[in-house]
Short mmCIF file of N, CA and C in Angstrom, two decimals:
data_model
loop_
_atom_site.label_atom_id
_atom_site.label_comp_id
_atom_site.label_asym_id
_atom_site.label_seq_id
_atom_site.Cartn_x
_atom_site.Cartn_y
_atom_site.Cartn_z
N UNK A 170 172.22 37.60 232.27
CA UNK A 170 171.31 37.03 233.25
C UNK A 170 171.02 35.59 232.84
N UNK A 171 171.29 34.90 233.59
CA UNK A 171 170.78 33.27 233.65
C UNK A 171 169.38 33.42 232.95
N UNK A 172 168.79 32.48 231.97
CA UNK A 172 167.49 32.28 231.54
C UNK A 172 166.30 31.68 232.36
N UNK A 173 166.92 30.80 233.23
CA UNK A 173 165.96 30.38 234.40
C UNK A 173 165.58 31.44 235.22
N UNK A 174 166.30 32.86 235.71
CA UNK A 174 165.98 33.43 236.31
C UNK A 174 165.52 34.74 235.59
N UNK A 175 165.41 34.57 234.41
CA UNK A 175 164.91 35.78 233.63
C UNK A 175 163.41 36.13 234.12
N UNK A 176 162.90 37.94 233.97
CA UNK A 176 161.77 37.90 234.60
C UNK A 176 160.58 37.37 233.63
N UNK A 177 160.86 36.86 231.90
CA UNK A 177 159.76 36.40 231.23
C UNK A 177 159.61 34.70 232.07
N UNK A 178 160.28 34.66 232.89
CA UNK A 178 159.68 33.08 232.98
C UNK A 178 159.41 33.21 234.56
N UNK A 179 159.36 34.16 235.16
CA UNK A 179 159.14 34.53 236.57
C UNK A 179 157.53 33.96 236.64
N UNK A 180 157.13 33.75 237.62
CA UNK A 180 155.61 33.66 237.62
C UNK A 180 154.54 34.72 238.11
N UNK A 181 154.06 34.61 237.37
CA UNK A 181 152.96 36.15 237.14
C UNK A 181 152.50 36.39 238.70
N UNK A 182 152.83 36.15 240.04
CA UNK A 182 152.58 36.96 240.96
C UNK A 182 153.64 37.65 240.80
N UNK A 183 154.92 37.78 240.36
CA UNK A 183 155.95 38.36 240.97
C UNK A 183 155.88 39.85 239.71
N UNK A 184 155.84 40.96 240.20
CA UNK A 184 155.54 42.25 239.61
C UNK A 184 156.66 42.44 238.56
N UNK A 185 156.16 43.29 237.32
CA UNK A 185 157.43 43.58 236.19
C UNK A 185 158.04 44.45 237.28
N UNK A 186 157.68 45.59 238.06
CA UNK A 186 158.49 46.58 238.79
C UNK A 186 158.27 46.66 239.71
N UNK A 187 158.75 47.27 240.68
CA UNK A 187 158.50 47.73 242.09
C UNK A 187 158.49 46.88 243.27
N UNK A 188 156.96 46.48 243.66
CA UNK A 188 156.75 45.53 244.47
C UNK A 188 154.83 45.82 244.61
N UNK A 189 154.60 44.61 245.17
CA UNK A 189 153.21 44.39 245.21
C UNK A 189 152.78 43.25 246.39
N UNK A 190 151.70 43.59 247.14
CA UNK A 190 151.07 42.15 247.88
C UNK A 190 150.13 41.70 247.41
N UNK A 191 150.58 40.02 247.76
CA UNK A 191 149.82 39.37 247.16
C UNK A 191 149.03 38.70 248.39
N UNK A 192 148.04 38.57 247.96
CA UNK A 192 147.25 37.77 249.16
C UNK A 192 148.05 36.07 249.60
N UNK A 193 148.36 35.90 250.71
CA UNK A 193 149.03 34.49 250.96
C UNK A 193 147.71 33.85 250.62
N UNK A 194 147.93 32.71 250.29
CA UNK A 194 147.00 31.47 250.08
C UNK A 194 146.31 31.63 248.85
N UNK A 195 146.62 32.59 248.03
CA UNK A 195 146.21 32.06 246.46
C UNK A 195 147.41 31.74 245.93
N UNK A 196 148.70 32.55 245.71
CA UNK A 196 149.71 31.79 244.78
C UNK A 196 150.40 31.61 245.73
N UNK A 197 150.72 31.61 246.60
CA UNK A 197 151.28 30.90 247.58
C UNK A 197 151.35 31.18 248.82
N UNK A 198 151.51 30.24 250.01
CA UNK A 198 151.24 30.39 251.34
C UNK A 198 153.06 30.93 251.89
N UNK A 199 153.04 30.86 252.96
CA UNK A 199 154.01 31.68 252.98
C UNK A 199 154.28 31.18 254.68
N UNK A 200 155.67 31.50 255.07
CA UNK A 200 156.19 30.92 256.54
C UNK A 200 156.89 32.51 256.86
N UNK A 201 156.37 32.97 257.50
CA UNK A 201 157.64 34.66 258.33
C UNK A 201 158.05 34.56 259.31
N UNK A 202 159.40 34.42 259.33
CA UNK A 202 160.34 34.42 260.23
C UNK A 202 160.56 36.01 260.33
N UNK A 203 161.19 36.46 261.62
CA UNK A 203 162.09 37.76 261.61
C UNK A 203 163.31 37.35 261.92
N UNK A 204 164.45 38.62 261.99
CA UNK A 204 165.93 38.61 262.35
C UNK A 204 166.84 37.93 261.87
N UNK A 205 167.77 37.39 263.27
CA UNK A 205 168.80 36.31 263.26
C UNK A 205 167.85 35.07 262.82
N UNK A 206 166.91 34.39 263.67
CA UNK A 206 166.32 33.29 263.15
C UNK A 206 166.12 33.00 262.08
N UNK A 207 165.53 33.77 261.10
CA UNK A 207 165.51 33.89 259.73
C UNK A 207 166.44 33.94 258.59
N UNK A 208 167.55 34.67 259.22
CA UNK A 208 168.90 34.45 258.26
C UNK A 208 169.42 32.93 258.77
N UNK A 209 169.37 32.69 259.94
CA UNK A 209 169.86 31.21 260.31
C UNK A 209 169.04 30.36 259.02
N UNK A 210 167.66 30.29 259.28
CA UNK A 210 166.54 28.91 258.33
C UNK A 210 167.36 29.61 256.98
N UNK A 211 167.31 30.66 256.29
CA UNK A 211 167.33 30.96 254.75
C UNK A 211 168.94 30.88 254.77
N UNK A 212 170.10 30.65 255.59
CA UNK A 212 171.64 30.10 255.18
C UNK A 212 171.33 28.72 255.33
N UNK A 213 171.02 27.93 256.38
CA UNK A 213 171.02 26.58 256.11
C UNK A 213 170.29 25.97 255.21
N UNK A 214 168.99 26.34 254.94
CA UNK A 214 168.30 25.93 253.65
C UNK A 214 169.03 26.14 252.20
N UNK A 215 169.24 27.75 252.46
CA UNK A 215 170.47 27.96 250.69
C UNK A 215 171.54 26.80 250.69
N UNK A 216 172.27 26.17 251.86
CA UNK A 216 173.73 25.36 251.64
C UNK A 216 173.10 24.06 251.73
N UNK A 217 171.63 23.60 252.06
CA UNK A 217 171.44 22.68 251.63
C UNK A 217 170.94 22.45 250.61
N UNK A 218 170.09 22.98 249.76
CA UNK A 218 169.70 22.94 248.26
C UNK A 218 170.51 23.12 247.05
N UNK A 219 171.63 23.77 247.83
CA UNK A 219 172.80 24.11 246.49
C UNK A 219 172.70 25.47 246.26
N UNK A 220 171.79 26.50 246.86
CA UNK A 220 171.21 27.46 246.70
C UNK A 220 170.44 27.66 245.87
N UNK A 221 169.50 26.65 245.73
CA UNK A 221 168.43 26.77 244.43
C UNK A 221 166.99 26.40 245.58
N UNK A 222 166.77 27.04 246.32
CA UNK A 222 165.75 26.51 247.43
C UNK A 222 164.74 26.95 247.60
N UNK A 223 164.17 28.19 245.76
CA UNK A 223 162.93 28.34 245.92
C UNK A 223 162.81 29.68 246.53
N UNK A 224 161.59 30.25 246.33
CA UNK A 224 161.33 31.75 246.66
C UNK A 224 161.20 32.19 248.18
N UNK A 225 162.15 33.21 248.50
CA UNK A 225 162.25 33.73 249.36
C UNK A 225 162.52 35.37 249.91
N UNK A 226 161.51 36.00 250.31
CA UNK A 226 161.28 37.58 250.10
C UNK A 226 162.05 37.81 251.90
N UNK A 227 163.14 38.57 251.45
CA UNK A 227 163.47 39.15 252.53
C UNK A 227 163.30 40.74 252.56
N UNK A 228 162.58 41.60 253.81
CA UNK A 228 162.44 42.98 254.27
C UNK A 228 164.03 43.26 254.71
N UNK A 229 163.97 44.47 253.98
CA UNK A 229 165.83 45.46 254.85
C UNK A 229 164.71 46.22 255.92
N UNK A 230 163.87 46.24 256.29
CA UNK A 230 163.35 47.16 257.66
C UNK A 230 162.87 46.77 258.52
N UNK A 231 162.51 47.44 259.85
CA UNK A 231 161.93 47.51 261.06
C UNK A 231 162.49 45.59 261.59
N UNK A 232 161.54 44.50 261.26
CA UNK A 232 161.99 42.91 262.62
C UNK A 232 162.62 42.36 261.12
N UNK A 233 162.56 42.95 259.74
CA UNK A 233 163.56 42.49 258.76
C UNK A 233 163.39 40.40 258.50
N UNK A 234 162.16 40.75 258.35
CA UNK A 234 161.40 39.28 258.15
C UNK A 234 161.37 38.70 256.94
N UNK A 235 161.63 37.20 256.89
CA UNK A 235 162.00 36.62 255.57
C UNK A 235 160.55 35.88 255.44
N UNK A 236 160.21 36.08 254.38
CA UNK A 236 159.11 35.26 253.97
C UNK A 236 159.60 34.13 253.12
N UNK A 237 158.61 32.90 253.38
CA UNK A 237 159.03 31.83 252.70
C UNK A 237 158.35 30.85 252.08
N UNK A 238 158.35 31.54 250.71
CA UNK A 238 156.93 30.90 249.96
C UNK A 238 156.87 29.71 249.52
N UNK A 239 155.90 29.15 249.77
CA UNK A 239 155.64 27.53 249.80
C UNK A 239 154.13 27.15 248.76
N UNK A 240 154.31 26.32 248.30
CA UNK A 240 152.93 26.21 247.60
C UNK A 240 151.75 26.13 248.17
N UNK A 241 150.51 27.06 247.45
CA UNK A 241 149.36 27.17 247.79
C UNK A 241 148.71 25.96 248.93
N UNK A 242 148.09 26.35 250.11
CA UNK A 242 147.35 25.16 250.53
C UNK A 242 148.49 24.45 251.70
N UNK A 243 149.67 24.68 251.89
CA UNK A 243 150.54 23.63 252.60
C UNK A 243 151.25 24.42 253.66
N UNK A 244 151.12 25.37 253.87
CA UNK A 244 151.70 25.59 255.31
C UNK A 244 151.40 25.41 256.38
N UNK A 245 149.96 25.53 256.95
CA UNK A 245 148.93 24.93 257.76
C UNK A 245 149.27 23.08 258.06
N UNK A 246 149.63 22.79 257.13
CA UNK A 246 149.67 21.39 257.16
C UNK A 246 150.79 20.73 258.08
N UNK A 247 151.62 21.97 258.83
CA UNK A 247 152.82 21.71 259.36
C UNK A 247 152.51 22.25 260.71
N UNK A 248 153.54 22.07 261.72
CA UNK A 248 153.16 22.36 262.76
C UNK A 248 154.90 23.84 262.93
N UNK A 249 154.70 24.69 263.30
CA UNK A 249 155.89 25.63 263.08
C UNK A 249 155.89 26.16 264.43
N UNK A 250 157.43 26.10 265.12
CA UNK A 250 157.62 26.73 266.39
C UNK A 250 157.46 28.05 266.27
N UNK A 251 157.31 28.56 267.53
CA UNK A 251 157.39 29.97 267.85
C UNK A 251 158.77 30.49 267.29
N UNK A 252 158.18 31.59 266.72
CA UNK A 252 159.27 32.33 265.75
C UNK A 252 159.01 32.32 264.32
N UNK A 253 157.75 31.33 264.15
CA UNK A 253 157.68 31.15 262.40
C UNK A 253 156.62 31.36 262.56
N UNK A 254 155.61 31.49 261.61
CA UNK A 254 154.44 32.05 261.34
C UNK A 254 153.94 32.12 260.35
N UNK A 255 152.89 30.75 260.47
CA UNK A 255 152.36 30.49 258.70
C UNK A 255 151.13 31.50 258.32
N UNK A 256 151.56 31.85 256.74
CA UNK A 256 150.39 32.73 256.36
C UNK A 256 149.81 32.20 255.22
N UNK A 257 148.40 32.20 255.85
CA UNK A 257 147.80 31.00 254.44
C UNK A 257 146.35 31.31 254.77
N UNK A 258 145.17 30.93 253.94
CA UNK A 258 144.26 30.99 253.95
C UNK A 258 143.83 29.87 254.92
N UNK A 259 143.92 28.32 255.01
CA UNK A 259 143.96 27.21 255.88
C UNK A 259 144.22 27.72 257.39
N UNK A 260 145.04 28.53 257.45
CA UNK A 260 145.55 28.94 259.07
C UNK A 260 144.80 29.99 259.56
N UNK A 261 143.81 30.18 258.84
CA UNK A 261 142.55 31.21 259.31
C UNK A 261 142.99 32.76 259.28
N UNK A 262 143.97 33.29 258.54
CA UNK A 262 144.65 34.50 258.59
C UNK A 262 144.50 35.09 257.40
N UNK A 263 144.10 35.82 257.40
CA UNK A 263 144.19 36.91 256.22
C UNK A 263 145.13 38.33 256.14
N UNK A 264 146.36 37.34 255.66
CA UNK A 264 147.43 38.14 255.02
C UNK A 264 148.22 38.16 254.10
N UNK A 265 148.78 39.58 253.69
CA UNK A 265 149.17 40.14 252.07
C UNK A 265 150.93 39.48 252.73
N UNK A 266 151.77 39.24 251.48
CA UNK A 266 153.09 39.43 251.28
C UNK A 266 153.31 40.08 250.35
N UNK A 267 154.44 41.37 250.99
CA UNK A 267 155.03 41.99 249.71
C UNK A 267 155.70 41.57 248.86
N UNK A 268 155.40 41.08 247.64
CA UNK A 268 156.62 40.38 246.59
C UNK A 268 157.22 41.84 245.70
N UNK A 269 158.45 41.26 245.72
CA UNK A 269 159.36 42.52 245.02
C UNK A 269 159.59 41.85 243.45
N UNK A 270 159.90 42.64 242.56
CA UNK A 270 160.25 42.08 241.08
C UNK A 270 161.76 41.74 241.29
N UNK A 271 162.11 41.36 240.11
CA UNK A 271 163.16 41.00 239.99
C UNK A 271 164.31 41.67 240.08
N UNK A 272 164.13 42.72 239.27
CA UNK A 272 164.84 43.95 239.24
C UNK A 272 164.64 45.37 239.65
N UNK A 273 165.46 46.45 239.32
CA UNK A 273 165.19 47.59 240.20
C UNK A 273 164.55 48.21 241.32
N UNK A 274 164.15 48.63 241.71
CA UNK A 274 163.93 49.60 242.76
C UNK A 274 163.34 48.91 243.58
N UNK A 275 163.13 47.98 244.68
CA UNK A 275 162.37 47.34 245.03
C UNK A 275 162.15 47.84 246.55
N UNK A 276 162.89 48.25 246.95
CA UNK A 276 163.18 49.00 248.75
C UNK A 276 162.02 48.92 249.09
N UNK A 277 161.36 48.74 250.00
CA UNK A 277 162.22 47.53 251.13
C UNK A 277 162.20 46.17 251.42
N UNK A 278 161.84 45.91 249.93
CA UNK A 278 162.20 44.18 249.62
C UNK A 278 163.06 44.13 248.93
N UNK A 279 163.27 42.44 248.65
CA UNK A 279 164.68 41.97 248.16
C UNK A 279 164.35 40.73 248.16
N UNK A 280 164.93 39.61 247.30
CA UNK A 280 164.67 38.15 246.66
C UNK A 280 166.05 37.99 247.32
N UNK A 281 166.06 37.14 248.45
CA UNK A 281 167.20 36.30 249.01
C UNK A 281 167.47 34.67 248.23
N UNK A 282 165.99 34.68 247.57
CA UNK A 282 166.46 33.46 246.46
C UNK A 282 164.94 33.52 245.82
N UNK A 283 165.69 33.52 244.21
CA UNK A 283 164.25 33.64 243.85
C UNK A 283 163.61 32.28 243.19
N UNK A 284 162.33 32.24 243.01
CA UNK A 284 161.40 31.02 242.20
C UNK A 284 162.07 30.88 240.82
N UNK A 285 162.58 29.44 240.68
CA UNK A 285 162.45 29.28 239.07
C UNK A 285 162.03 28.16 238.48
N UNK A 286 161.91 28.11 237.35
CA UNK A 286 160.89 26.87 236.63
C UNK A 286 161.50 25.59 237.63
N UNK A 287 162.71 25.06 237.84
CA UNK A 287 162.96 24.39 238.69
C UNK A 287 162.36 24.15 240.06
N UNK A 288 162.11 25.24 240.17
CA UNK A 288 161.97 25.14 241.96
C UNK A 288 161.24 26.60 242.27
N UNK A 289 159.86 26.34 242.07
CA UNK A 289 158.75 27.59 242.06
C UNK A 289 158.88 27.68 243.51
N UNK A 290 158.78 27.15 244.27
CA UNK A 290 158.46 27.00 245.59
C UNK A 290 159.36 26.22 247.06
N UNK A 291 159.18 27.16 247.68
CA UNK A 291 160.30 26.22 248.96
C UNK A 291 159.34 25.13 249.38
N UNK A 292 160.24 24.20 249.47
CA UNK A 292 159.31 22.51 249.84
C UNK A 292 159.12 22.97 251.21
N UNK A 293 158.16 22.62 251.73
CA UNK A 293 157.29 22.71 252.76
C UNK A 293 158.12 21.92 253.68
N UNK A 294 158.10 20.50 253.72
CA UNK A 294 159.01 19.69 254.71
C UNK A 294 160.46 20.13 254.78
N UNK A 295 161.02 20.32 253.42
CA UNK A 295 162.69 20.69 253.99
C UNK A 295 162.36 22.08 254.89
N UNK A 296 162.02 22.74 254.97
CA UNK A 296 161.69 24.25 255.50
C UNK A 296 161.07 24.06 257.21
N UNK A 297 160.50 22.79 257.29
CA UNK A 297 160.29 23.06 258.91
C UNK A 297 161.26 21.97 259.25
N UNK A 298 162.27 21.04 258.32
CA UNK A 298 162.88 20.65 258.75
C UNK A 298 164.38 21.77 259.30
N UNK A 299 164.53 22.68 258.52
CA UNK A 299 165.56 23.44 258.59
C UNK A 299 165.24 24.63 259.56
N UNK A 300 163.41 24.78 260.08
CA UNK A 300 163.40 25.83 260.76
C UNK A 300 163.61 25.09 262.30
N UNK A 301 163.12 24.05 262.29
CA UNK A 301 163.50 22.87 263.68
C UNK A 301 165.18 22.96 264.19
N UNK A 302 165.96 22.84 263.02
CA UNK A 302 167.58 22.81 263.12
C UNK A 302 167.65 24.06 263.70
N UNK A 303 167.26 25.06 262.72
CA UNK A 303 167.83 26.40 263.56
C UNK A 303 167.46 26.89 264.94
N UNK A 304 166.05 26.07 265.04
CA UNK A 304 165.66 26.60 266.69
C UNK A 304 166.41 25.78 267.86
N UNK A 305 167.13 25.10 267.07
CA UNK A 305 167.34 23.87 268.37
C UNK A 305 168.99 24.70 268.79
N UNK A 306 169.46 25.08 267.50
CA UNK A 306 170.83 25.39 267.49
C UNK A 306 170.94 26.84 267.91
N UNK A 307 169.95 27.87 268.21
CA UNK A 307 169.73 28.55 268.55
C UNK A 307 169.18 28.72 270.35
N UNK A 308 169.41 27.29 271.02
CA UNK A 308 168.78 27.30 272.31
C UNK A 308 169.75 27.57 273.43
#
């Protein structure tokens, strides 16, 4: 296992096992996409970062929604089309994201890219820049 992505340097929201919610807007705010839209923003974002683009919790069930964690305090600060959906304390919402660990059993989450000392967090601007691309290319 890569050392950047080892779970001793993971950051303490993300669980030794299983999975857990965390409240959005203390360790981080968060953008939920569902479906196709969502695999569209989280492929063009992965091939533009190099695939190092920061934490991203994707669901295998039911609208199969990618969450897209952004640092505390900054999702609100953006304006996000229909189809995205900021979850943050600022946006007047009070809601949990399930974060999955790194390893084993995690059903029915999954790390489509995970946080590392590099890059704790998906940048806020590349992310509504890439959710803008996909809605347009999606019309």
């Amino acid at each position: 296992m890569e050392r950047k992505s080892s779970p001793a340097l993971m950051p303490d929201w993300v669980p030794a096992t299983g999975h857990a919610l965390r409240h959005a807007g203390i360790h981080f705010d968060a953008i939920r996409i569902g479906g196709f839209f969502a695999e569209h923003v989280a492929y063009l974002l992965m091939e533009f970062t190099d695939f190092r683009a920061g934490p991203i919790v994707r669901e295998y069930t039911g609208e199969e929604y990618h969450y897209f964690l952004l640092p505390p305090q900054t999702a609100a600060g953006h304006v996000w089309p229909a189809g995205a959906r900021a979850l943050s304390r600022q946006a007047g919402a009070l809601a949990f994201v399930g974060v999955p660990a790194v390893a084993g059993e995690t059903y029915p989450l999954g790390w489509r890219s995970l946080p590392t000392r590099e890059v704790p967090f998906v940048e806020a601007e590349l992310l509504q820049e890439m959710v803008m691309r996909a809605a347009s290319a999606l019309r």
